[in-house]
Short mmCIF file of C-alpha atoms in Angstrom, two decimals:
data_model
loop_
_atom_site.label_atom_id
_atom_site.label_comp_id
_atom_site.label_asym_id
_atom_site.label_seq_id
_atom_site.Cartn_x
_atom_site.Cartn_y
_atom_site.Cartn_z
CA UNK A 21 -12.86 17.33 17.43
CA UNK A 22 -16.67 18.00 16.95
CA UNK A 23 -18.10 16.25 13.65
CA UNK A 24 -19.66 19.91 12.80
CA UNK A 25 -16.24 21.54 13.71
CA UNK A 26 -14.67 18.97 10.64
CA UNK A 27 -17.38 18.79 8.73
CA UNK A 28 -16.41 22.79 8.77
CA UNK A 29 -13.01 22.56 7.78
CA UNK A 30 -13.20 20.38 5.18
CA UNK A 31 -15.81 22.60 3.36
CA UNK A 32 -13.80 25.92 3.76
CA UNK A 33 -10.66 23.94 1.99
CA UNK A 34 -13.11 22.42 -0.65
CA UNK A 35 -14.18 26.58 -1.20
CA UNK A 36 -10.36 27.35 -1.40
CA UNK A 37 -9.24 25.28 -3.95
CA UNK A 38 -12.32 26.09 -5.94
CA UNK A 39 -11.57 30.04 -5.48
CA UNK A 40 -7.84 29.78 -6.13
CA UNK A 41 -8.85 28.28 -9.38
CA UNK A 42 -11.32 30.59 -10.23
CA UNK A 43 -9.31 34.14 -8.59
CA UNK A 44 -5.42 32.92 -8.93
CA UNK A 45 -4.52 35.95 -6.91
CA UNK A 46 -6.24 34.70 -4.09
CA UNK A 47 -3.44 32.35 -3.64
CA UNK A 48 -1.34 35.19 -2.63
CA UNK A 49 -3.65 36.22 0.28
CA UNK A 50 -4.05 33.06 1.33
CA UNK A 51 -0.08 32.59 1.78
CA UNK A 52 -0.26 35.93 3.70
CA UNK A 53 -3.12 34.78 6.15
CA UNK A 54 -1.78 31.55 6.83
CA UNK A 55 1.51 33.59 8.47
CA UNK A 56 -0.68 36.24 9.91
CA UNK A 57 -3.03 34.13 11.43
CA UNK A 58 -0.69 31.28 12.67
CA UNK A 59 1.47 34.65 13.92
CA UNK A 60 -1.90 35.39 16.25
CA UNK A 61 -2.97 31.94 16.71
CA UNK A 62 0.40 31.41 19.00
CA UNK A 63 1.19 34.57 20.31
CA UNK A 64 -2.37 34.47 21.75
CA UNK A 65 -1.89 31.24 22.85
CA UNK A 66 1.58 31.22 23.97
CA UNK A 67 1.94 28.43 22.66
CA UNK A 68 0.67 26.86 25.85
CA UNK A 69 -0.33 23.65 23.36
CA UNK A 70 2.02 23.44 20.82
CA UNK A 71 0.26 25.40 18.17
CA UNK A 72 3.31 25.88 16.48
CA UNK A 73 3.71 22.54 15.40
CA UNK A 74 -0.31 23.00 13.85
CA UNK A 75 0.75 26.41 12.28
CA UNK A 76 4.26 24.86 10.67
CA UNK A 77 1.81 21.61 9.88
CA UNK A 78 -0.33 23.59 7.80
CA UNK A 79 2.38 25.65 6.20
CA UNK A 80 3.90 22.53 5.59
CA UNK A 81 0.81 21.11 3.52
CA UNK A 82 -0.05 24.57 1.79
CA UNK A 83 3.51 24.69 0.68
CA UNK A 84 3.01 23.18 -3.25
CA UNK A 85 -0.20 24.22 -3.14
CA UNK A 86 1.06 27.96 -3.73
CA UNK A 87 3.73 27.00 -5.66
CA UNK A 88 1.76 25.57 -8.06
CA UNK A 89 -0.50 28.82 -7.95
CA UNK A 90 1.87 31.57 -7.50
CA UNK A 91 1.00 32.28 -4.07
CA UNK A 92 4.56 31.76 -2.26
CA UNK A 93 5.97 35.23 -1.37
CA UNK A 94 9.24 33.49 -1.45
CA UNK A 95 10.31 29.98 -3.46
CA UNK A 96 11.97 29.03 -0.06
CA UNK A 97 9.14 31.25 2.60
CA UNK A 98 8.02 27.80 4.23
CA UNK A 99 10.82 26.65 5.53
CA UNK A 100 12.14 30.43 6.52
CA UNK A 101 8.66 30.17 8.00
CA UNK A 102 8.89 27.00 9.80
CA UNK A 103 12.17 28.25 11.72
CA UNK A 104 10.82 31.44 12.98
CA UNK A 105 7.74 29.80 14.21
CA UNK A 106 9.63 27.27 15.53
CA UNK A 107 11.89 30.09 17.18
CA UNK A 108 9.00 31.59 18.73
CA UNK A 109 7.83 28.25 20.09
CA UNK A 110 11.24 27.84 22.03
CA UNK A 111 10.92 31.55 23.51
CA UNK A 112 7.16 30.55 24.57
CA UNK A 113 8.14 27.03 25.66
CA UNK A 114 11.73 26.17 25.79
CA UNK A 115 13.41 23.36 24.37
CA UNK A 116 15.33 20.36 26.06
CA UNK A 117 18.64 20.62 27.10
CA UNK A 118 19.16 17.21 25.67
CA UNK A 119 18.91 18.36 22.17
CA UNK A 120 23.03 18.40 21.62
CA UNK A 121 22.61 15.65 19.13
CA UNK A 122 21.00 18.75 16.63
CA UNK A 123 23.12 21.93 18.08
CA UNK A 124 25.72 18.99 16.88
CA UNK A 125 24.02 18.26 13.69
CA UNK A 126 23.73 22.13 13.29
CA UNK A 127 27.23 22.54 13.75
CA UNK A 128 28.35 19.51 11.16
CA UNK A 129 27.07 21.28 8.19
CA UNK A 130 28.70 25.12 8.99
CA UNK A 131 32.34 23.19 7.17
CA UNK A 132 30.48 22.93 4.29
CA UNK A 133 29.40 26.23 4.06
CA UNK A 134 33.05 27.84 5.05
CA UNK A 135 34.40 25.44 2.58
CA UNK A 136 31.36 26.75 -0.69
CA UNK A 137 32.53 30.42 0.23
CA UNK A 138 36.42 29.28 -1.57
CA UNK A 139 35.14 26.90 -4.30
CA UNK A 140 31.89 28.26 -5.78
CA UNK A 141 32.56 30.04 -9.25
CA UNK A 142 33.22 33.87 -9.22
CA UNK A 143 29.84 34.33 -11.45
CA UNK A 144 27.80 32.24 -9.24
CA UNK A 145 25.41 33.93 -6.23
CA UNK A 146 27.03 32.66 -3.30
CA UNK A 147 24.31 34.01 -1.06
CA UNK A 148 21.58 32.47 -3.06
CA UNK A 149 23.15 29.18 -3.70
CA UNK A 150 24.19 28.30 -0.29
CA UNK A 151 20.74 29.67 0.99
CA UNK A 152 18.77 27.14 -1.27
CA UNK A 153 20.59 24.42 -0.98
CA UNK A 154 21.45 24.91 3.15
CA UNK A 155 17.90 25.30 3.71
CA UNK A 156 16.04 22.36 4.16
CA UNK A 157 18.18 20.99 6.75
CA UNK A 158 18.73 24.30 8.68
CA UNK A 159 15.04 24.14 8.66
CA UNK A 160 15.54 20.25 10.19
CA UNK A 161 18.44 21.41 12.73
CA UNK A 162 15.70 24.26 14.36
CA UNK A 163 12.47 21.99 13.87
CA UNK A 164 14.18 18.85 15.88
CA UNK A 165 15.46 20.97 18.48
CA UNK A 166 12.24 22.36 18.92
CA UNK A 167 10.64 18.76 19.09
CA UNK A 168 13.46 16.83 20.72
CA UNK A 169 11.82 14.91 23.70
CA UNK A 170 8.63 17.44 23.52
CA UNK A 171 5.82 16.00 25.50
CA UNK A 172 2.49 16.09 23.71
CA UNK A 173 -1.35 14.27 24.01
CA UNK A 174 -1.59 11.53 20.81
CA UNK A 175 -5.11 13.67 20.02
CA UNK A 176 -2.80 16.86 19.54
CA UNK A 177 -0.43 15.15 17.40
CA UNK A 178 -3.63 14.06 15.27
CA UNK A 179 -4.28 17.34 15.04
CA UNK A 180 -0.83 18.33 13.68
CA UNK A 181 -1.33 15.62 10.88
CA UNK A 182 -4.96 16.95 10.35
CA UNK A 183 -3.18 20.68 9.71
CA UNK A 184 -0.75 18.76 7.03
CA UNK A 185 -3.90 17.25 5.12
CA UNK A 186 -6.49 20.23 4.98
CA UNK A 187 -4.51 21.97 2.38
CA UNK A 188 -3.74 18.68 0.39
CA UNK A 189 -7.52 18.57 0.15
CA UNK A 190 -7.79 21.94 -1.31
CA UNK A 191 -4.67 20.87 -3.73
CA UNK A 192 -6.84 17.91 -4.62
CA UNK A 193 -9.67 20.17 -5.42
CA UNK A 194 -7.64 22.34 -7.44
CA UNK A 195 -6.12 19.68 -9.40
CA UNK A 196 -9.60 18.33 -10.21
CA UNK A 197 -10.92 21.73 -11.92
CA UNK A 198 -7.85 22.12 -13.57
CA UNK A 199 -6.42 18.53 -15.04
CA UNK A 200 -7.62 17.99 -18.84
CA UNK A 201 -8.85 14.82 -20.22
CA UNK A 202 -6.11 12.66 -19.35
CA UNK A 203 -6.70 10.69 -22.86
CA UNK A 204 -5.35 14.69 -24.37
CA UNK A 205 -2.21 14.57 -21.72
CA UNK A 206 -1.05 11.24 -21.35
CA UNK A 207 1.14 10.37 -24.65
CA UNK A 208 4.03 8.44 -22.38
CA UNK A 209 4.58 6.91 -19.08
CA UNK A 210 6.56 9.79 -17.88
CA UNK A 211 5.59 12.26 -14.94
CA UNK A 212 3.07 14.66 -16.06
CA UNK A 213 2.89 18.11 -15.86
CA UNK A 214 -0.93 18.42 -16.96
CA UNK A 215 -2.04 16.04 -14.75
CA UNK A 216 0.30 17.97 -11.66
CA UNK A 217 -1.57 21.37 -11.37
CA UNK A 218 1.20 22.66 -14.03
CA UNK A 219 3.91 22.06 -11.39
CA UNK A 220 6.70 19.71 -10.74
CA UNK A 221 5.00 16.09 -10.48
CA UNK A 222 7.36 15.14 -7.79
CA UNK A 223 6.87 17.52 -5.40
CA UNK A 224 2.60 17.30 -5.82
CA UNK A 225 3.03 13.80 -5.66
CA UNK A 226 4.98 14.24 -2.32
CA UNK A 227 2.05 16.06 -0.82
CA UNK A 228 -0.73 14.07 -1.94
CA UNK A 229 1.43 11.14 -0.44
CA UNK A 230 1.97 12.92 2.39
CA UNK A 231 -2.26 13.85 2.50
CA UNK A 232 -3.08 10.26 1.45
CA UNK A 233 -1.44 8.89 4.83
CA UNK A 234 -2.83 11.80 6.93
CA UNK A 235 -6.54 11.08 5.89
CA UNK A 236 -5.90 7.54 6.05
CA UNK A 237 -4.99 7.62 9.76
CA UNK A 238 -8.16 9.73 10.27
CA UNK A 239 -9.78 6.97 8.69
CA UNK A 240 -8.89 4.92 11.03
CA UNK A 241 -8.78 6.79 14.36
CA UNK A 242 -10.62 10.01 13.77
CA UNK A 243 -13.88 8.16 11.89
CA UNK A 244 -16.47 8.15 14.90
CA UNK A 245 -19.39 8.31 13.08
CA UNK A 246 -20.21 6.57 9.82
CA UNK A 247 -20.85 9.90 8.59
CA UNK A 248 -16.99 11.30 9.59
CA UNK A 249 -15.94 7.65 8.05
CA UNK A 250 -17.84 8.45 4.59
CA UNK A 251 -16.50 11.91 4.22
CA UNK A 252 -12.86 10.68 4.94
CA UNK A 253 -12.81 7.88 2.69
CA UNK A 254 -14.24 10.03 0.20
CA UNK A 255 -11.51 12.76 0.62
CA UNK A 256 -8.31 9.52 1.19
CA UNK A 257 -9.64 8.12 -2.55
CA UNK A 258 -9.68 11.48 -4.34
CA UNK A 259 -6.35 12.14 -3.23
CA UNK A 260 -4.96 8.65 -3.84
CA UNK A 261 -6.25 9.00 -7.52
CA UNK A 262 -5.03 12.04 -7.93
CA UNK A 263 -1.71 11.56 -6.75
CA UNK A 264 -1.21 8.32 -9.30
CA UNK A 265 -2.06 10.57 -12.34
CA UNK A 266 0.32 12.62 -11.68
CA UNK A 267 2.44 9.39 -12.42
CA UNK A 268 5.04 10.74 -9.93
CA UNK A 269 5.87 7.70 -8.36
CA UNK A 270 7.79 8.39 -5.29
CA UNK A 271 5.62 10.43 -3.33
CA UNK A 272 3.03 8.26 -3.60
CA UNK A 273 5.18 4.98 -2.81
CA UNK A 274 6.36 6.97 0.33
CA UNK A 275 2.98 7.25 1.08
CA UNK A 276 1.88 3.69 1.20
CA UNK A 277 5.08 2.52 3.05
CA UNK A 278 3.86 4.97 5.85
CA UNK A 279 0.65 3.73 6.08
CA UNK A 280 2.13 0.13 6.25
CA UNK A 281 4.10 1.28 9.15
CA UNK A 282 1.05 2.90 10.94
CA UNK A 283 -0.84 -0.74 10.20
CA UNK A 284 2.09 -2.78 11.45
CA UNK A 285 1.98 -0.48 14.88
CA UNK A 286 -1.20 -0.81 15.23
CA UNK A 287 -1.63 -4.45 14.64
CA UNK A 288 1.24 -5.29 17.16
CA UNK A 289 -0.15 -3.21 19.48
CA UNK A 290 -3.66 -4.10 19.23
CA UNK A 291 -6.05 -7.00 21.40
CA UNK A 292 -7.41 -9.58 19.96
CA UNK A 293 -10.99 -6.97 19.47
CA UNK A 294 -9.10 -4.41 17.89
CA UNK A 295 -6.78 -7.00 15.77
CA UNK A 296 -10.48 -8.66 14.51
CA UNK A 297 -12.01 -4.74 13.64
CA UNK A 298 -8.59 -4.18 12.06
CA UNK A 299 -9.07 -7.25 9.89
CA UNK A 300 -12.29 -6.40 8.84
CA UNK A 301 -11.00 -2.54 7.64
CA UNK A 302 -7.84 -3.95 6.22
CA UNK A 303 -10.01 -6.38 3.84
CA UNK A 304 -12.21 -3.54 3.16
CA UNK A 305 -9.66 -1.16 2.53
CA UNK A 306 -7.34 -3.54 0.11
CA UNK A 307 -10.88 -4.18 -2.04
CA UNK A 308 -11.31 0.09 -2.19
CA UNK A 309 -7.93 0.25 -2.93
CA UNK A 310 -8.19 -2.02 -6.04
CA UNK A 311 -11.01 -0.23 -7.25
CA UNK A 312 -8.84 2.89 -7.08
CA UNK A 313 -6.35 1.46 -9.31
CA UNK A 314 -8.59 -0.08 -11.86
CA UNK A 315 -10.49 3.10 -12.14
CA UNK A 316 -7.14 5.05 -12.47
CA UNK A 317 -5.65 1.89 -15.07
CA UNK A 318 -9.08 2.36 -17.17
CA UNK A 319 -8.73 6.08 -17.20
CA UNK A 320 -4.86 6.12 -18.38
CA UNK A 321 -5.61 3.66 -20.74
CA UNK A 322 -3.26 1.06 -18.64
CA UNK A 323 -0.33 3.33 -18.95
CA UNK A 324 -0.20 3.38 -14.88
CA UNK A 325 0.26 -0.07 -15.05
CA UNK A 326 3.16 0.58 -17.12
CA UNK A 327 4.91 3.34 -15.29
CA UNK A 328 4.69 0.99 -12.27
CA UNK A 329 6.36 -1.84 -13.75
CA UNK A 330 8.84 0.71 -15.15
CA UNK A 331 7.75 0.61 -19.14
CA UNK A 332 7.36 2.67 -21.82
CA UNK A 333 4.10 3.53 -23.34
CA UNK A 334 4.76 0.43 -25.79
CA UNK A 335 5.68 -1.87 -23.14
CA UNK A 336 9.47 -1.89 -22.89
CA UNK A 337 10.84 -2.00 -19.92
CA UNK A 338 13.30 1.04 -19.22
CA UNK A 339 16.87 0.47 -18.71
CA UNK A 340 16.75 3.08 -16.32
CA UNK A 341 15.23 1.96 -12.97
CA UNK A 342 15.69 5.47 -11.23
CA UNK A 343 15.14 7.71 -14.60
CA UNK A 344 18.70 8.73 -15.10
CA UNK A 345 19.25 9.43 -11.34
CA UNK A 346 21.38 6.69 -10.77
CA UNK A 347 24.13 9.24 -13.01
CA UNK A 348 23.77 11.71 -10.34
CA UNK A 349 24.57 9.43 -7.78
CA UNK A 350 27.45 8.08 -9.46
CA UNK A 351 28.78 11.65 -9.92
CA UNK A 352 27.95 12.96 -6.36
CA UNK A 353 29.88 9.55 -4.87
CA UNK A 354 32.53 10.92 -7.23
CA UNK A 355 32.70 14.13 -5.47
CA UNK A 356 32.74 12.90 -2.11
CA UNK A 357 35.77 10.23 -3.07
CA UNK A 358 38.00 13.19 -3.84
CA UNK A 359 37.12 15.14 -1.11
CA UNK A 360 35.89 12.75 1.32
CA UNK A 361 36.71 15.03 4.83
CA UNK A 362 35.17 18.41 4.34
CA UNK A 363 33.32 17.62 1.06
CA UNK A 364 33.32 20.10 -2.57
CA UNK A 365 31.04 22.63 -0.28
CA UNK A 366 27.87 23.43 -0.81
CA UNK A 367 25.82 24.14 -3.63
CA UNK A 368 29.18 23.04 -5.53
CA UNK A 369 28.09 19.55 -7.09
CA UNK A 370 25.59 21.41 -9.13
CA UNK A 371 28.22 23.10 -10.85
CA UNK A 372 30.34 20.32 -11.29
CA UNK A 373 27.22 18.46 -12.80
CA UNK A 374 27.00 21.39 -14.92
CA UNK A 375 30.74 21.07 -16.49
CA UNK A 376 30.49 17.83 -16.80
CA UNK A 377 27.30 17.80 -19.01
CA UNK A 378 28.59 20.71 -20.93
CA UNK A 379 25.90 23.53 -19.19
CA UNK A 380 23.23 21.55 -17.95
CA UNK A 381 21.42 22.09 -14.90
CA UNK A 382 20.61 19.16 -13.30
CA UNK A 383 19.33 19.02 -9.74
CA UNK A 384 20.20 16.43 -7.19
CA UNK A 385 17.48 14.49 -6.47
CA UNK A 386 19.13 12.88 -3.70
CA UNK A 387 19.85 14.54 -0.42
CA UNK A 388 21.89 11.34 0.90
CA UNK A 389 24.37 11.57 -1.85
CA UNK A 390 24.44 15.57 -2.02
CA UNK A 391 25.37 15.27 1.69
CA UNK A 392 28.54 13.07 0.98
CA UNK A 393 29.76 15.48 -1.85
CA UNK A 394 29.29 19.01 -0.29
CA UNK A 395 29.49 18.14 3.09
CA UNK A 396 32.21 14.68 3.45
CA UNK A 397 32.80 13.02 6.21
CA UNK A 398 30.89 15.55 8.40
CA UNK A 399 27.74 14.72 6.47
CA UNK A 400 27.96 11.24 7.05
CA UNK A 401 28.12 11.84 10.54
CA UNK A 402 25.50 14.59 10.42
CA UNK A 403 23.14 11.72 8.35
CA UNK A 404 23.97 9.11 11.18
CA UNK A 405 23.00 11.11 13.48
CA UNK A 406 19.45 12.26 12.03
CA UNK A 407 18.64 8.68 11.58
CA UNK A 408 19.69 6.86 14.51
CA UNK A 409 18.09 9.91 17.24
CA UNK A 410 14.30 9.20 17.35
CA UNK A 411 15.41 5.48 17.34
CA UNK A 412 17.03 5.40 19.88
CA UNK A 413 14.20 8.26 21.56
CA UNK A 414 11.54 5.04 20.54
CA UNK A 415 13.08 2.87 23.05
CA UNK A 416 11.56 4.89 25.52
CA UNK A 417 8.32 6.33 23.66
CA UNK A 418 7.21 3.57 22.63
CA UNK A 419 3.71 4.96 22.71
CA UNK A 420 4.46 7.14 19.54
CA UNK A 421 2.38 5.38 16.50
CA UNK A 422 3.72 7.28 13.60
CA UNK A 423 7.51 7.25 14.78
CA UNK A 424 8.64 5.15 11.89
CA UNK A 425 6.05 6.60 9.54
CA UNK A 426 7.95 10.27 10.00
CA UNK A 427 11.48 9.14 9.55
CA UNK A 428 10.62 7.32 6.85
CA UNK A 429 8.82 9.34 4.96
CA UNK A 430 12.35 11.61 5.41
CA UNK A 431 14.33 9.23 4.20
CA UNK A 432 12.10 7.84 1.24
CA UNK A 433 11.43 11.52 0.45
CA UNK A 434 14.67 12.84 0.92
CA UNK A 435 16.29 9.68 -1.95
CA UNK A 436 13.80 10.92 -4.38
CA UNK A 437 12.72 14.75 -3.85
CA UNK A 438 15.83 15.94 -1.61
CA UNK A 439 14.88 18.49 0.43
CA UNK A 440 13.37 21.01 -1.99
CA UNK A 441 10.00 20.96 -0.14
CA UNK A 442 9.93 21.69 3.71
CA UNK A 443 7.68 18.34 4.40
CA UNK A 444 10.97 15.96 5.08
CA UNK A 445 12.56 18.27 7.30
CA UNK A 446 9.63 19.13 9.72
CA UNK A 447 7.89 15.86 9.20
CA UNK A 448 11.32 14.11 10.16
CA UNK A 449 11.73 16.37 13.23
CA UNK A 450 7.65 14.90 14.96
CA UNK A 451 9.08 11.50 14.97
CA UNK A 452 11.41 13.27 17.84
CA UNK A 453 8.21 14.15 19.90
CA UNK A 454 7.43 12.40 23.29
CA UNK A 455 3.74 10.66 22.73
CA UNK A 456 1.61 10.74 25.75
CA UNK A 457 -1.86 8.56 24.60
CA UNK A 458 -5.01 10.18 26.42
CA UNK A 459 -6.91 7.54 24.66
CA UNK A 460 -6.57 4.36 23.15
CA UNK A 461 -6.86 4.46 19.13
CA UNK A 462 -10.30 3.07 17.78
CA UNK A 463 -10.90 0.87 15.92
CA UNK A 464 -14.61 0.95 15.53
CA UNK A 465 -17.48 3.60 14.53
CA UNK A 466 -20.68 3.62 16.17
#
């Protein structure tokens, strides 16, 4: 990509998230020109290079973004989106006939479903609970069909993580304008609202994990000029600060494991030239890193510290090393015990959850253990198979640099967030892709 063509999109996603700030109802075009546009994008193109995958990229990083500002036709559009585009990629393009493992996956979870239509309470909507809860890995199933074995250049698939990260910068930009003083906001060590565009902490944290990595990597093989290299690691700090105030910390833990699994690629696979430039950036990116955290420790008054090393605001450490998850664990594990073939069905642990604590709704916030009670044995299989696929794909693809980085940023994401954003699911289903490299990475600017 052309330094003028970037130095483009960055400033048109700098303008958005300063005009969704200013005009909130922007946010609601916006959601309607991404679809309309990605609609044109590949029906013009056929989808001759995979624009789907940048289309459902971008819709993929947007996704919070209008959340946060209203813009989201539907709570659940993205990943309805993500499936038709990825529907309209396989009428364009095909898919592999080897994708049984996910027609299998697919048709692991339909027990499940049969088995919420008999146990679900009478005042519950079936429809809409099934729908929510079913959708993130439908959206999984279609995406990994779609990218099962799917040939594609390693400068396209940097592309596809550019279209994740363009609107985490905008969601950067927004959260900048709107975050108070953090000394008015920050009382505790707890996630914070304020400090999360007024949205769920987890699921900003998520993305700006999620953008963190992608700018990172463009830090490292997209940076051709030391001008492209300054306006990247200006964009990779501002996220990275952003995303430890919201003091969400699994999103942005996810997003440091990835980028230690992009280092350890490149490292193994790098000469003795490109292990010595690698040195040099690694040094220099551990010092920038520190800086980062000392600047976010003196502006939060050392409370990050805290929430890392799981304290209070006073210093006491928490008993709770998972903030009270570990209960819905326990009580999903429960679920699965007494129905351990078939599972409760889904969208059913939620209500036991509720009975239990006497009408409270409390979310799973783990999509391993809500797969064990609504789905059984069939989800364990199901899981198994999810995991075990692009592994056993790597053996032969051994050219694809973020493999590990996508499935784990799944499985991190999925043990902290579920899957109530669509970013597991379609990230999870690239590590399937077939890498061809056109170029070897750099490791150098000019």
């Amino acid at each position: 990509m052309k330094d003028s063509k970037y130095i483009f999109l960055v400033g048109l996603h700098v303008f958005l998230g300063l005009l969704i700030y200013a005009v909130r109802p922007v946010s609601k075009i916006y959601a309607i020109a991404i679809l309309a546009v990605g609609l044109y994008f590949v029906m013009k193109t056929r989808n001759a290079r995979n624009e789907v995958l940048i289309v459902s990229a971008y819709i993929v990083g947007s996704e919070v973004f209008l959340r946060m500002t209203g813009g989201n036709l539907l709570y659940e559009s993205s990943k309805y989106a993500i499936m038709i585009f990825m529907a309209i990629g396989m009428y364009y393009s095909g898919f592999s006939k080897d994708a049984v493992p996910f027609w299998i996956y697919m048709l692991l979870l339909l027990p499940g479903v049969i088995v919420a239509t008999e146990t679900l309470n009478l005042q519950t909507d079936i429809r809409k609970a099934i729908a929510f809860n079913i959708s993130g890995p439908a959206c999984l199933g279609v995406a990994a069909i779609y990218c099962y074995n799917r040939k594609i250049l390693l400068s396209q698939l940097n592309n596809v993580i550019l279209a994740f990260g363009l609107p985490v910068l905008s969601t950067a930009v927004y959260l900048i304008l709107y975050t108070p003083d953090l000394k008015e906001v920050l009382t505790g060590t707890g996630s914070n609202v304020e400090t999360s565009g007024g949205f769920g902490p987890n699921q900003v944290a998520t993305l700006l994990g999620l953008g963190m990595f992608a700018f990172f990597t463009r830090l490292i093989l997209e940076s051709k000029s030391k001008l492209i290299f300054a306006i990247n690691l200006i964009i990779l700090f501002n996220i990275t600060y952003r995303g430890l105030v919201t003091f969400s910390r699994g999103g942005m833990v996810t997003g440091f494991i990835m980028i230690i699994f992009f280092l350890g690629y490149i490292y193994i696979n790098s000469k003795s030239r490109g292990k010595y430039n690698l040195y040099r950036l690694l040094i220099f990116m551990t010092f920038a890193f520190l800086v980062i955290w000392m600047y976010t420790s003196n502006k939060t008054g050392g409370l990050i510290d805290k929430r890392y090393a799981n304290k209070d605001a006073a210093g006491r450490v928490k008993e709770s090393q998972l903030t009270g998850r570990e209960e819905i664990w326990d009580s999903e594990i429960d679920d699965f015990l007494e129905n351990p073939i078939f599972g409760i069905g889904v969208a059913k642990a939620l209500e036991v959850r509720e009975v239990k604590s006497g009408g409270l709704i409390i979310a799973s916030h783990s999509e391993i253990s809500r797969t064990l009670a609504e789905h059984g044995t069939m989800g364990i299989i199901a899981l198994i198979i999810v995991f075990f696929t692009p592994i056993f794909l790597f053996l032969d693809n051994k050219q694809h640099i973020y493999m590990f980085c996508f499935l784990f940023f799944w499985l991190l994401t999925i043990n902290h967030a579920a899957m109530r954003i669509a970013a597991p699911a379609y990230v999870y289903a690239l590590s399937l892709l077939k890498v061809l490299m056109d170029e070897a990475p750099a490791l150098h600017r000019e």
